Amino acid sequence: MSDPFRVALVGFRTAEHGQLLDLFGAALKRSPAYRPVHDAAGSDFIVADADNTESLAEVVRLGLLDRTVYVGTQVPPDTPAWLARPLDATRLLRELDLLVVQHVGVSALEPPIELRELPPTPAARTPRPPTLQEEPE
């Protein structure tokens, strides 16, 4: 098994942050594996609270918009991966897996799989939430 990908958790409240830490503890036993890190700048990917404006600003500042899974409703335009609350561990890992395929390639998944074999993401099945630039109707 290859080294786990480093994932920063940005902007979450204590309870949700703890839930994510538990998830990633269990995700170390899968492939690809993910390990939470404190330093967003040194991470491979980010999971960010989309409803926290400070976390969105940090992702933009780091230039990691295309390596971030957003959780919440205030999602930036052209977001590659997002989830609505409540958090679903399987969907979150699936979104991270898709980001790994986009940025590292299918070979990062063990055993290698074809993209067409991946189940559709929530973004493909669910209407997008309003973005920061859109106003609710």
Coordinates of C-alpha atoms in Angstrom, one line a residue:
M1 CA 0.0 0.0 0.0
S2 CA 1.3 3.5 -0.8
D3 CA 1.7 6.3 1.7
P4 CA -1.6 7.9 2.7
F5 CA -2.6 11.2 1.1
R6 CA -2.4 14.2 3.5
V7 CA -5.8 15.8 4.0
A8 CA -6.3 19.1 5.9
L9 CA -9.6 19.7 7.6
V10 CA -10.3 23.5 7.4
G11 CA -13.0 25.5 9.2
F12 CA -15.0 22.8 11.0
R13 CA -16.5 23.1 14.4
T14 CA -15.2 20.8 17.1
A15 CA -17.9 18.0 16.9
E16 CA -17.7 17.8 13.1
H17 CA -13.9 18.0 13.2
G18 CA -13.9 15.1 15.6
Q19 CA -16.2 13.1 13.3
L20 CA -13.9 13.7 10.4
L21 CA -10.8 12.6 12.4
D22 CA -12.6 9.3 13.3
L23 CA -13.4 8.8 9.6
F24 CA -9.8 9.3 8.5
G25 CA -8.6 7.0 11.2
A26 CA -10.6 4.2 9.7
A27 CA -9.6 5.3 6.2
L28 CA -6.0 4.5 6.8
K29 CA -6.8 0.9 6.2
R30 CA -8.1 1.4 2.7
S31 CA -6.6 2.4 -0.6
P32 CA -6.1 5.1 -1.3
A33 CA -5.6 6.0 2.3
Y34 CA -6.0 9.4 3.9
R35 CA -4.3 10.9 6.9
P36 CA -5.5 14.2 8.5
V37 CA -2.8 16.9 8.9
H38 CA -2.9 20.3 10.6
D39 CA -1.0 22.2 7.9
A40 CA -3.2 23.0 4.9
A41 CA -0.3 24.3 2.9
G42 CA 1.5 21.0 3.2
S43 CA -1.6 18.9 2.4
D44 CA -2.4 16.9 -0.7
F45 CA -6.1 17.6 -0.4
I46 CA -8.4 19.7 1.7
V47 CA -11.9 19.1 3.2
A48 CA -13.3 22.5 3.9
D49 CA -16.4 23.8 5.6
A50 CA -18.1 25.7 2.7
D51 CA -20.3 27.6 5.2
N52 CA -17.2 29.2 6.9
T53 CA -16.0 32.2 5.0
E54 CA -12.6 32.1 6.7
S55 CA -12.0 28.5 5.5
L56 CA -13.0 29.4 1.9
A57 CA -10.6 32.3 2.0
E58 CA -7.8 30.0 3.2
V59 CA -8.4 27.6 0.4
V60 CA -8.3 30.4 -2.2
R61 CA -5.1 31.9 -0.6
L62 CA -3.4 28.5 -0.9
G63 CA -4.5 28.0 -4.5
L64 CA -6.0 24.6 -3.7
L65 CA -9.6 25.1 -5.0
D66 CA -9.3 22.2 -7.4
R67 CA -8.0 19.8 -4.6
T68 CA -10.8 20.6 -2.1
V69 CA -14.0 18.8 -1.1
Y70 CA -16.4 21.4 0.2
V71 CA -19.0 20.5 2.8
G72 CA -22.0 22.8 3.1
T73 CA -24.1 25.1 1.0
Q74 CA -21.9 28.2 0.2
V75 CA -19.8 26.5 -2.5
P76 CA -17.5 28.5 -4.7
P77 CA -18.2 28.4 -8.5
D78 CA -16.6 25.6 -10.5
T79 CA -16.1 23.5 -7.4
P80 CA -14.8 20.0 -8.3
A81 CA -16.3 18.3 -5.2
W82 CA -18.8 19.1 -2.6
L83 CA -21.2 17.4 -0.2
A84 CA -24.3 18.6 1.6
R85 CA -24.7 18.1 5.3
P86 CA -25.1 15.8 7.2
L87 CA -21.7 14.3 6.4
D88 CA -21.7 10.9 4.8
A89 CA -18.4 9.1 5.2
T90 CA -18.8 6.9 2.1
R91 CA -19.5 9.9 -0.1
L92 CA -16.7 12.0 1.3
L93 CA -14.2 9.2 0.6
R94 CA -15.6 8.8 -2.9
E95 CA -15.1 12.5 -3.6
L96 CA -11.6 12.3 -2.3
D97 CA -10.9 9.2 -4.4
L98 CA -12.2 11.1 -7.5
L99 CA -9.8 14.0 -6.7
V100 CA -7.0 11.6 -6.4
V101 CA -7.8 10.1 -9.8
Q102 CA -8.0 13.7 -11.3
H103 CA -4.6 14.8 -9.9
V104 CA -2.6 11.6 -9.5
G105 CA -4.2 9.2 -11.9
V106 CA -6.0 5.9 -11.7
S107 CA -2.8 4.1 -10.8
A108 CA -3.0 5.7 -7.3
L109 CA -6.0 3.4 -6.6
E110 CA -5.2 -0.2 -5.7
P111 CA -6.4 -2.2 -7.4
P112 CA -6.6 0.1 -10.5
I113 CA -10.1 0.8 -11.6
E114 CA -11.6 2.4 -14.6
L115 CA -13.3 5.8 -14.1
R116 CA -16.5 4.4 -15.6
E117 CA -16.7 1.9 -12.7
L118 CA -16.9 4.7 -10.1
P119 CA -20.4 5.4 -8.9
P120 CA -21.7 8.8 -9.7
T121 CA -20.8 11.6 -7.3
P122 CA -23.5 13.4 -5.3
A123 CA -22.7 16.5 -7.5
A124 CA -23.8 14.5 -10.5
R125 CA -27.1 13.4 -8.9
T126 CA -28.1 16.4 -6.9
P127 CA -28.7 20.0 -7.9
R128 CA -25.8 22.2 -7.0
P129 CA -26.3 24.4 -3.9
P130 CA -26.2 28.2 -4.4
T131 CA -22.8 29.6 -4.8
L132 CA -21.3 32.6 -3.1
Q133 CA -22.1 34.7 -6.2
E134 CA -25.7 33.5 -6.5
E135 CA -28.6 34.9 -4.5
P136 CA -31.3 32.5 -3.2
E137 CA -34.7 32.9 -4.9

